[in-house]
mmCIF file of C-alpha atoms and ligand atoms in Angstrom:
data_model
loop_
_atom_site.group_PDB
_atom_site.id
_atom_site.type_symbol
_atom_site.label_atom_id
_atom_site.label_comp_id
_atom_site.label_asym_id
_atom_site.label_seq_id
_atom_site.Cartn_x
_atom_site.Cartn_y
_atom_site.Cartn_z
ATOM 1 C CA UNK A 1446 13.456 -7.852 -42.339
ATOM 2 C CA UNK A 1447 11.132 -5.567 -44.109
ATOM 3 C CA UNK A 1448 8.665 -3.742 -42.044
ATOM 4 C CA UNK A 1449 5.261 -3.450 -43.710
ATOM 5 C CA UNK A 1450 3.406 -1.361 -41.244
ATOM 6 C CA UNK A 1451 5.984 1.532 -41.989
ATOM 7 C CA UNK A 1452 5.420 1.425 -45.581
ATOM 8 C CA UNK A 1453 2.613 3.846 -46.044
ATOM 9 C CA UNK A 1454 0.481 6.005 -43.809
ATOM 10 C CA UNK A 1455 -2.534 4.180 -45.169
ATOM 11 C CA UNK A 1456 -2.542 0.523 -45.093
ATOM 12 C CA UNK A 1457 -3.321 -1.719 -48.054
ATOM 13 C CA UNK A 1458 -3.378 -1.318 -51.673
ATOM 14 C CA UNK A 1459 -4.886 1.714 -53.510
ATOM 15 C CA UNK A 1460 -8.238 1.483 -55.489
ATOM 16 C CA UNK A 1461 -6.462 0.924 -58.804
ATOM 17 C CA UNK A 1462 -4.327 -1.909 -57.227
ATOM 18 C CA UNK A 1463 -7.374 -3.445 -55.759
ATOM 19 C CA UNK A 1464 -9.024 -3.399 -59.170
ATOM 20 C CA UNK A 1465 -5.982 -5.167 -60.566
ATOM 21 C CA UNK A 1466 -6.210 -7.756 -57.810
ATOM 22 C CA UNK A 1467 -9.992 -8.225 -58.111
ATOM 23 C CA UNK A 1468 -9.487 -8.548 -62.159
ATOM 24 C CA UNK A 1469 -6.762 -11.082 -61.916
ATOM 25 C CA UNK A 1470 -8.490 -13.167 -59.373
ATOM 26 C CA UNK A 1471 -12.011 -13.260 -61.451
ATOM 27 C CA UNK A 1472 -13.023 -16.228 -63.344
ATOM 28 C CA UNK A 1473 -14.258 -16.288 -66.954
ATOM 29 C CA UNK A 1474 -13.713 -13.395 -69.338
ATOM 30 C CA UNK A 1475 -12.992 -10.733 -66.708
ATOM 31 C CA UNK A 1476 -9.969 -12.725 -65.418
ATOM 32 C CA UNK A 1477 -8.847 -13.471 -69.126
ATOM 33 C CA UNK A 1478 -9.127 -9.599 -69.911
ATOM 34 C CA UNK A 1479 -7.132 -8.710 -66.622
ATOM 35 C CA UNK A 1480 -4.372 -11.014 -67.361
ATOM 36 C CA UNK A 1481 -4.207 -10.016 -70.970
ATOM 37 C CA UNK A 1482 -4.010 -6.353 -69.871
ATOM 38 C CA UNK A 1483 -1.151 -7.184 -67.513
ATOM 39 C CA UNK A 1484 0.739 -9.148 -70.097
ATOM 40 C CA UNK A 1485 0.605 -5.920 -72.295
ATOM 41 C CA UNK A 1486 2.146 -4.024 -69.473
ATOM 42 C CA UNK A 1487 4.738 -6.696 -68.851
ATOM 43 C CA UNK A 1488 5.808 -6.697 -72.373
ATOM 44 C CA UNK A 1489 6.253 -3.008 -72.476
ATOM 45 C CA UNK A 1490 8.246 -3.142 -69.414
ATOM 46 C CA UNK A 1491 10.421 -5.988 -70.736
ATOM 47 C CA UNK A 1492 10.924 -4.021 -74.196
ATOM 48 C CA UNK A 1493 11.971 -0.954 -71.974
ATOM 49 C CA UNK A 1494 14.508 -2.959 -70.289
ATOM 50 C CA UNK A 1495 15.856 -4.416 -73.510
ATOM 51 C CA UNK A 1496 16.027 -1.032 -75.162
ATOM 52 C CA UNK A 1497 18.129 0.151 -72.266
ATOM 53 C CA UNK A 1498 20.535 -2.759 -72.560
ATOM 54 C CA UNK A 1499 20.638 -3.211 -76.293
ATOM 55 C CA UNK A 1500 23.975 -1.459 -76.595
ATOM 56 C CA UNK A 1501 25.516 -4.423 -74.679
ATOM 57 C CA UNK A 1502 24.070 -6.891 -77.132
ATOM 58 C CA UNK A 1503 25.187 -5.863 -80.679
ATOM 59 C CA UNK A 1504 24.887 -9.247 -82.146
ATOM 60 C CA UNK A 1505 21.448 -9.766 -81.272
ATOM 61 C CA UNK A 1506 18.790 -9.118 -84.098
ATOM 62 C CA UNK A 1507 15.514 -7.233 -83.445
ATOM 63 C CA UNK A 1508 13.386 -10.402 -83.916
ATOM 64 C CA UNK A 1509 15.448 -12.257 -81.130
ATOM 65 C CA UNK A 1510 15.170 -9.241 -78.896
ATOM 66 C CA UNK A 1511 11.375 -9.239 -79.287
ATOM 67 C CA UNK A 1512 11.081 -13.002 -78.823
ATOM 68 C CA UNK A 1513 13.120 -12.254 -75.567
ATOM 69 C CA UNK A 1514 10.659 -9.641 -74.593
ATOM 70 C CA UNK A 1515 7.681 -11.843 -75.077
ATOM 71 C CA UNK A 1516 9.429 -14.834 -73.178
ATOM 72 C CA UNK A 1517 10.041 -12.150 -70.430
ATOM 73 C CA UNK A 1518 6.484 -11.034 -70.191
ATOM 74 C CA UNK A 1519 5.232 -14.743 -70.255
ATOM 75 C CA UNK A 1520 7.479 -15.830 -67.490
ATOM 76 C CA UNK A 1521 6.909 -12.584 -65.487
ATOM 77 C CA UNK A 1522 3.011 -13.223 -65.714
ATOM 78 C CA UNK A 1523 3.286 -16.766 -64.528
ATOM 79 C CA UNK A 1524 5.494 -15.686 -61.721
ATOM 80 C CA UNK A 1525 2.924 -12.799 -60.760
ATOM 81 C CA UNK A 1526 -0.045 -15.018 -60.803
ATOM 82 C CA UNK A 1527 1.789 -17.539 -58.511
ATOM 83 C CA UNK A 1528 2.726 -14.775 -56.115
ATOM 84 C CA UNK A 1529 -0.303 -12.752 -56.252
ATOM 85 C CA UNK A 1530 -1.025 -13.259 -52.381
ATOM 86 C CA UNK A 1531 2.486 -11.995 -51.623
ATOM 87 C CA UNK A 1532 1.416 -8.544 -52.933
ATOM 88 C CA UNK A 1533 0.766 -6.648 -49.741
ATOM 89 C CA UNK A 1534 -0.100 -3.150 -51.292
ATOM 90 C CA UNK A 1535 3.272 -1.411 -50.108
ATOM 91 C CA UNK A 1536 3.646 0.019 -53.602
ATOM 92 C CA UNK A 1537 1.309 0.354 -56.553
ATOM 93 C CA UNK A 1538 0.287 -3.037 -58.014
ATOM 94 C CA UNK A 1539 1.906 -2.033 -61.360
ATOM 95 C CA UNK A 1540 5.411 -1.170 -59.760
ATOM 96 C CA UNK A 1541 5.236 -4.452 -58.031
ATOM 97 C CA UNK A 1542 4.371 -6.229 -61.215
ATOM 98 C CA UNK A 1543 6.970 -4.339 -63.335
ATOM 99 C CA UNK A 1544 9.863 -5.695 -61.202
ATOM 100 C CA UNK A 1545 9.173 -9.221 -62.214
ATOM 101 C CA UNK A 1546 9.151 -8.219 -66.054
ATOM 102 C CA UNK A 1547 12.333 -6.342 -65.607
ATOM 103 C CA UNK A 1548 14.097 -9.144 -63.608
ATOM 104 C CA UNK A 1549 13.269 -11.808 -66.255
ATOM 105 C CA UNK A 1550 14.299 -9.553 -69.145
ATOM 106 C CA UNK A 1551 17.645 -8.570 -67.449
ATOM 107 C CA UNK A 1552 18.382 -11.974 -66.521
ATOM 108 C CA UNK A 1553 17.631 -13.402 -70.068
ATOM 109 C CA UNK A 1554 19.738 -10.757 -71.598
ATOM 110 C CA UNK A 1555 22.806 -11.276 -69.279
ATOM 111 C CA UNK A 1556 22.558 -14.902 -69.941
ATOM 112 C CA UNK A 1557 22.097 -14.418 -73.869
ATOM 113 C CA UNK A 1558 25.273 -12.159 -73.856
ATOM 114 C CA UNK A 1559 27.292 -14.800 -72.295
ATOM 115 C CA UNK A 1560 25.840 -17.678 -74.306
ATOM 116 C CA UNK A 1561 28.550 -19.990 -75.570
ATOM 117 C CA UNK A 1562 31.310 -18.031 -73.640
ATOM 118 C CA UNK A 1563 33.284 -19.839 -71.009
ATOM 119 C CA UNK A 1564 32.832 -18.506 -67.547
ATOM 120 C CA UNK A 1565 36.302 -17.653 -65.998
ATOM 121 C CA UNK A 1566 36.619 -18.931 -62.446
ATOM 122 C CA UNK A 1567 40.383 -18.382 -62.119
ATOM 123 C CA UNK A 1568 41.612 -14.955 -61.528
ATOM 124 C CA UNK A 1569 42.058 -13.176 -65.064
ATOM 125 C CA UNK A 1570 43.158 -10.023 -63.075
ATOM 126 C CA UNK A 1571 45.194 -11.626 -60.335
ATOM 127 C CA UNK A 1572 47.948 -9.397 -61.579
ATOM 128 C CA UNK A 1573 46.082 -6.417 -59.803
ATOM 129 C CA UNK A 1574 46.421 -8.297 -56.643
ATOM 130 C CA UNK A 1575 49.834 -9.943 -57.350
ATOM 131 C CA UNK A 1576 52.413 -7.391 -56.466
ATOM 132 C CA UNK A 1577 53.906 -3.681 -56.730
ATOM 133 C CA UNK A 1578 54.960 -4.020 -60.545
ATOM 134 C CA UNK A 1579 51.371 -5.187 -61.601
ATOM 135 C CA UNK A 1580 49.670 -1.942 -60.258
ATOM 136 C CA UNK A 1581 52.373 0.512 -60.337
ATOM 137 C CA UNK A 1582 50.095 3.483 -59.524
ATOM 138 C CA UNK A 1583 48.704 1.939 -56.382
ATOM 139 C CA UNK A 1584 49.397 3.539 -53.288
ATOM 140 C CA UNK A 1585 51.588 1.547 -50.666
ATOM 141 C CA UNK A 1586 48.530 1.211 -48.626
ATOM 142 C CA UNK A 1587 46.459 -0.216 -51.267
ATOM 143 C CA UNK A 1588 49.324 -2.618 -52.348
ATOM 144 C CA UNK A 1589 49.501 -3.836 -48.701
ATOM 145 C CA UNK A 1590 45.727 -4.355 -48.593
ATOM 146 C CA UNK A 1591 45.557 -6.120 -51.880
ATOM 147 C CA UNK A 1592 48.547 -8.236 -51.245
ATOM 148 C CA UNK A 1593 46.926 -9.357 -47.755
ATOM 149 C CA UNK A 1594 43.547 -10.127 -49.598
ATOM 150 C CA UNK A 1595 45.409 -12.237 -52.396
ATOM 151 C CA UNK A 1596 46.916 -14.093 -49.424
ATOM 152 C CA UNK A 1597 43.783 -14.530 -47.689
ATOM 153 C CA UNK A 1598 41.764 -15.593 -50.783
ATOM 154 C CA UNK A 1599 44.248 -18.530 -50.727
ATOM 155 C CA UNK A 1600 44.256 -19.334 -47.203
ATOM 156 C CA UNK A 1601 40.833 -18.403 -45.742
ATOM 157 C CA UNK A 1602 38.340 -19.317 -48.364
ATOM 158 C CA UNK A 1603 36.918 -22.695 -49.573
ATOM 159 C CA UNK A 1604 37.535 -23.536 -53.076
ATOM 160 C CA UNK A 1605 33.771 -22.739 -53.958
ATOM 161 C CA UNK A 1606 33.896 -19.542 -52.248
ATOM 162 C CA UNK A 1607 37.066 -18.531 -54.045
ATOM 163 C CA UNK A 1608 35.617 -19.462 -57.351
ATOM 164 C CA UNK A 1609 32.622 -17.611 -56.832
ATOM 165 C CA UNK A 1610 34.139 -14.375 -55.355
ATOM 166 C CA UNK A 1611 36.754 -14.267 -58.224
ATOM 167 C CA UNK A 1612 34.322 -14.941 -61.037
ATOM 168 C CA UNK A 1613 31.795 -12.257 -59.762
ATOM 169 C CA UNK A 1614 33.995 -9.560 -58.202
ATOM 170 C CA UNK A 1615 37.285 -9.798 -60.331
ATOM 171 C CA UNK A 1616 36.170 -11.382 -63.575
ATOM 172 C CA UNK A 1617 32.917 -9.604 -64.052
ATOM 173 C CA UNK A 1618 30.946 -12.617 -64.535
ATOM 174 C CA UNK A 1619 27.375 -11.646 -64.068
ATOM 175 C CA UNK A 1620 25.946 -13.425 -60.996
ATOM 176 C CA UNK A 1621 22.936 -14.662 -63.023
ATOM 177 C CA UNK A 1622 25.347 -16.193 -65.783
ATOM 178 C CA UNK A 1623 27.233 -17.966 -63.003
ATOM 179 C CA UNK A 1624 24.124 -19.045 -61.234
ATOM 180 C CA UNK A 1625 22.857 -20.862 -64.351
ATOM 181 C CA UNK A 1626 26.140 -22.470 -65.134
ATOM 182 C CA UNK A 1627 26.429 -23.770 -61.507
ATOM 183 C CA UNK A 1628 22.740 -24.778 -61.427
ATOM 184 C CA UNK A 1629 21.900 -22.469 -58.480
ATOM 185 C CA UNK A 1630 20.419 -19.042 -57.782
ATOM 186 C CA UNK A 1631 21.372 -15.689 -57.607
ATOM 187 C CA UNK A 1632 20.637 -15.505 -53.740
ATOM 188 C CA UNK A 1633 22.571 -18.665 -52.986
ATOM 189 C CA UNK A 1634 25.656 -17.166 -54.900
ATOM 190 C CA UNK A 1635 25.442 -13.852 -53.202
ATOM 191 C CA UNK A 1636 25.354 -15.565 -49.865
ATOM 192 C CA UNK A 1637 28.717 -17.205 -50.999
ATOM 193 C CA UNK A 1638 30.075 -13.868 -51.789
ATOM 194 C CA UNK A 1639 28.848 -12.282 -48.637
ATOM 195 C CA UNK A 1640 30.381 -15.136 -46.453
ATOM 196 C CA UNK A 1641 33.623 -14.892 -48.517
ATOM 197 C CA UNK A 1642 33.906 -11.093 -47.932
ATOM 198 C CA UNK A 1643 32.930 -11.564 -44.315
ATOM 199 C CA UNK A 1644 36.057 -13.947 -43.835
ATOM 200 C CA UNK A 1645 38.379 -11.586 -45.798
ATOM 201 C CA UNK A 1646 37.192 -8.719 -43.521
ATOM 202 C CA UNK A 1647 37.687 -10.695 -40.376
ATOM 203 C CA UNK A 1648 41.239 -11.717 -41.704
ATOM 204 C CA UNK A 1649 42.202 -8.223 -42.479
ATOM 205 C CA UNK A 1650 41.015 -6.778 -39.061
ATOM 206 C CA UNK A 1651 43.049 -9.611 -37.438
ATOM 207 C CA UNK A 1652 46.005 -8.449 -39.356
ATOM 208 C CA UNK A 1653 45.489 -4.831 -38.409
ATOM 209 C CA UNK A 1654 44.618 -3.670 -41.785
ATOM 210 C CA UNK A 1655 41.491 -1.574 -42.645
ATOM 211 C CA UNK A 1656 39.397 -0.569 -45.680
ATOM 212 C CA UNK A 1657 37.402 2.393 -44.551
ATOM 213 C CA UNK A 1658 34.506 3.950 -46.368
ATOM 214 C CA UNK A 1659 35.683 7.390 -45.912
ATOM 215 C CA UNK A 1660 38.895 6.405 -47.806
ATOM 216 C CA UNK A 1661 36.872 4.949 -50.621
ATOM 217 C CA UNK A 1662 34.891 8.364 -50.831
ATOM 218 C CA UNK A 1663 38.158 10.280 -50.723
ATOM 219 C CA UNK A 1664 39.827 8.226 -53.492
ATOM 220 C CA UNK A 1665 36.701 7.721 -55.580
ATOM 221 C CA UNK B 867 45.525 10.349 -43.076
ATOM 222 C CA UNK B 868 45.965 7.670 -45.688
ATOM 223 C CA UNK B 869 47.123 8.177 -49.142
ATOM 224 C CA UNK B 870 44.393 8.634 -51.897
ATOM 225 C CA UNK B 871 43.784 5.408 -53.544
ATOM 226 C CA UNK B 872 43.111 5.324 -57.201
ATOM 227 C CA UNK B 873 39.663 4.504 -58.360
ATOM 228 C CA UNK B 874 40.786 1.008 -59.995
ATOM 229 C CA UNK B 875 42.258 -0.084 -56.563
ATOM 230 C CA UNK B 876 39.175 1.088 -54.838
ATOM 231 C CA UNK B 877 36.793 -0.649 -57.216
ATOM 232 C CA UNK B 878 38.760 -3.735 -56.806
ATOM 233 C CA UNK B 879 38.705 -3.562 -53.017
ATOM 234 C CA UNK B 880 35.179 -2.576 -52.803
ATOM 235 C CA UNK B 881 34.171 -5.601 -55.078
ATOM 236 C CA UNK B 882 36.260 -8.099 -52.790
ATOM 237 C CA UNK B 883 35.427 -6.930 -49.654
ATOM 238 C CA UNK B 884 31.775 -5.495 -50.159
ATOM 239 C CA UNK B 885 29.831 -3.240 -47.959
ATOM 240 C CA UNK B 886 30.341 -3.022 -44.156
ATOM 241 C CA UNK B 887 27.530 -3.888 -41.930
ATOM 242 C CA UNK B 888 24.347 -5.820 -42.143
ATOM 243 C CA UNK B 889 22.592 -6.028 -45.595
ATOM 244 C CA UNK B 890 19.639 -7.934 -47.050
ATOM 245 C CA UNK B 891 19.783 -11.055 -49.174
ATOM 246 C CA UNK B 892 18.905 -10.771 -52.851
ATOM 247 C CA UNK B 893 15.726 -12.416 -52.017
ATOM 248 C CA UNK B 894 14.711 -9.851 -49.616
ATOM 249 C CA UNK B 895 15.973 -7.187 -51.828
ATOM 250 C CA UNK B 896 13.725 -8.011 -54.568
ATOM 251 C CA UNK B 897 10.866 -8.352 -52.134
ATOM 252 C CA UNK B 898 11.319 -4.755 -51.085
ATOM 253 C CA UNK B 899 12.599 -3.356 -54.351
ATOM 254 C CA UNK B 900 8.974 -1.853 -55.535
ATOM 255 C CA UNK B 901 8.393 -0.242 -52.241
ATOM 256 C CA UNK B 902 12.065 1.214 -52.070
ATOM 257 C CA UNK B 903 11.796 2.695 -55.597
ATOM 258 C CA UNK B 904 8.653 4.288 -54.802
ATOM 259 C CA UNK B 905 10.035 5.814 -51.641
ATOM 260 C CA UNK B 906 13.118 6.997 -53.535
ATOM 261 C CA UNK B 907 11.081 8.584 -56.194
ATOM 262 C CA UNK B 908 8.860 10.325 -53.578
ATOM 263 C CA UNK B 909 11.876 11.861 -51.847
ATOM 264 C CA UNK B 910 11.352 9.742 -48.675
ATOM 265 C CA UNK B 911 14.330 8.479 -46.914
ATOM 266 C CA UNK B 912 14.299 5.097 -48.501
ATOM 267 C CA UNK B 913 17.529 3.971 -46.845
ATOM 268 C CA UNK B 914 16.160 4.588 -43.360
ATOM 269 C CA UNK B 915 12.756 2.927 -44.233
ATOM 270 C CA UNK B 916 14.345 -0.178 -45.674
ATOM 271 C CA UNK B 917 17.326 -1.157 -43.344
ATOM 272 C CA UNK B 918 19.920 -3.214 -45.146
ATOM 273 C CA UNK B 919 18.889 -2.328 -48.700
ATOM 274 C CA UNK B 920 21.602 0.351 -49.466
ATOM 275 C CA UNK B 921 24.281 -2.029 -48.366
ATOM 276 C CA UNK B 922 22.978 -4.660 -50.390
ATOM 277 C CA UNK B 923 22.743 -2.608 -53.382
ATOM 278 C CA UNK B 924 26.406 -1.452 -52.901
ATOM 279 C CA UNK B 925 27.448 -5.152 -52.592
ATOM 280 C CA UNK B 926 25.267 -6.601 -55.420
ATOM 281 C CA UNK B 927 25.528 -5.259 -58.887
ATOM 282 C CA UNK B 928 22.807 -7.197 -60.338
ATOM 283 C CA UNK B 929 20.116 -6.085 -57.677
ATOM 284 C CA UNK B 930 21.196 -2.577 -58.096
ATOM 285 C CA UNK B 931 20.838 -2.829 -61.932
ATOM 286 C CA UNK B 932 17.185 -4.100 -61.212
ATOM 287 C CA UNK B 933 16.755 -1.144 -58.955
ATOM 288 C CA UNK B 934 17.843 1.190 -61.434
ATOM 289 C CA UNK B 935 15.774 -0.258 -64.199
ATOM 290 C CA UNK B 936 12.573 -0.084 -62.075
ATOM 291 C CA UNK B 937 13.210 3.448 -61.264
ATOM 292 C CA UNK B 938 13.805 4.443 -64.818
ATOM 293 C CA UNK B 939 10.744 2.595 -65.943
ATOM 294 C CA UNK B 940 8.658 4.436 -63.343
ATOM 295 C CA UNK B 941 10.178 7.838 -64.439
ATOM 296 C CA UNK B 942 9.647 7.166 -67.895
ATOM 297 C CA UNK B 943 5.925 7.293 -67.144
ATOM 298 C CA UNK B 944 4.893 3.725 -68.440
ATOM 299 C CA UNK B 945 3.675 2.862 -65.075
ATOM 300 C CA UNK B 946 0.540 5.037 -65.425
ATOM 301 C CA UNK B 947 -0.299 3.974 -69.041
ATOM 302 C CA UNK B 948 -3.300 1.892 -69.360
ATOM 303 C CA UNK B 949 -6.067 1.649 -66.900
ATOM 304 C CA UNK B 950 -6.651 -1.195 -64.475
ATOM 305 C CA UNK B 951 -9.607 -3.548 -65.447
ATOM 306 C CA UNK B 952 -12.862 -2.042 -64.460
ATOM 307 C CA UNK B 953 -15.089 -3.574 -61.640
HETATM 308 ZN ZN1 ZN C 3013 21.307 -8.930 -54.860
#
């Protein structure tokens, strides 16, 4: 779905990015050196990400966090070397490379934060959807919508769609944590969420109910 | 005109129903993430240049966090730190 030809007025990687590619593809000491330098960058990126999120991980010690940064950099380097041909020069090489380190660190942190915790698949906040008393401040219109959605979740979705949608959107389970528990990927789970949302939207439309973006903006 | 919805309800509704219209998959989002963030930082219309990205970021909290992290990292100036290996 992306359109590479539009990415930049000039095609292909800039000089610095080309130097990275050449270095990483080189044999012997030069290749070794390039991989070492890249690993340093990835480690810095992973530490940056961990620094941003460390408030959410008060129980993790500094040593654990640095181990996690090293693991993230190691895994990111492997992913990058395996996907080097996929870099098309649509951004600087370092920007492209950083995203792998950030992803590895973010996923590992989310999983670490949920280690040993049960992942709730049944609605913990079902009350939000259950009825007028549960959310007294909700507008009548919101209540109608929420009640219709609660019913549609029961009648329109498969058991798997229901569990995944509820865990991720109502119970706040990080998608990467759920993916690990269910032995699948973020992308596959998001597809399930997307399909479930589509069914709910279609059902609401059939019932003549609408959830308009303008209303979201006005209320937010 | 409809009544104003409280933020709590809006968050719940938004989470359950997701964005309207076509959106990228998580895989396509990751693929485009570096380009999108550089476009954003350059002041270009990143949403117009990468169709479906904005909707995905609204619908997928994890990918949007990845976007914010990459953007923050580049803004922090780490990107220009060490030189590329010499030829
Ligand atoms: Zn996503």
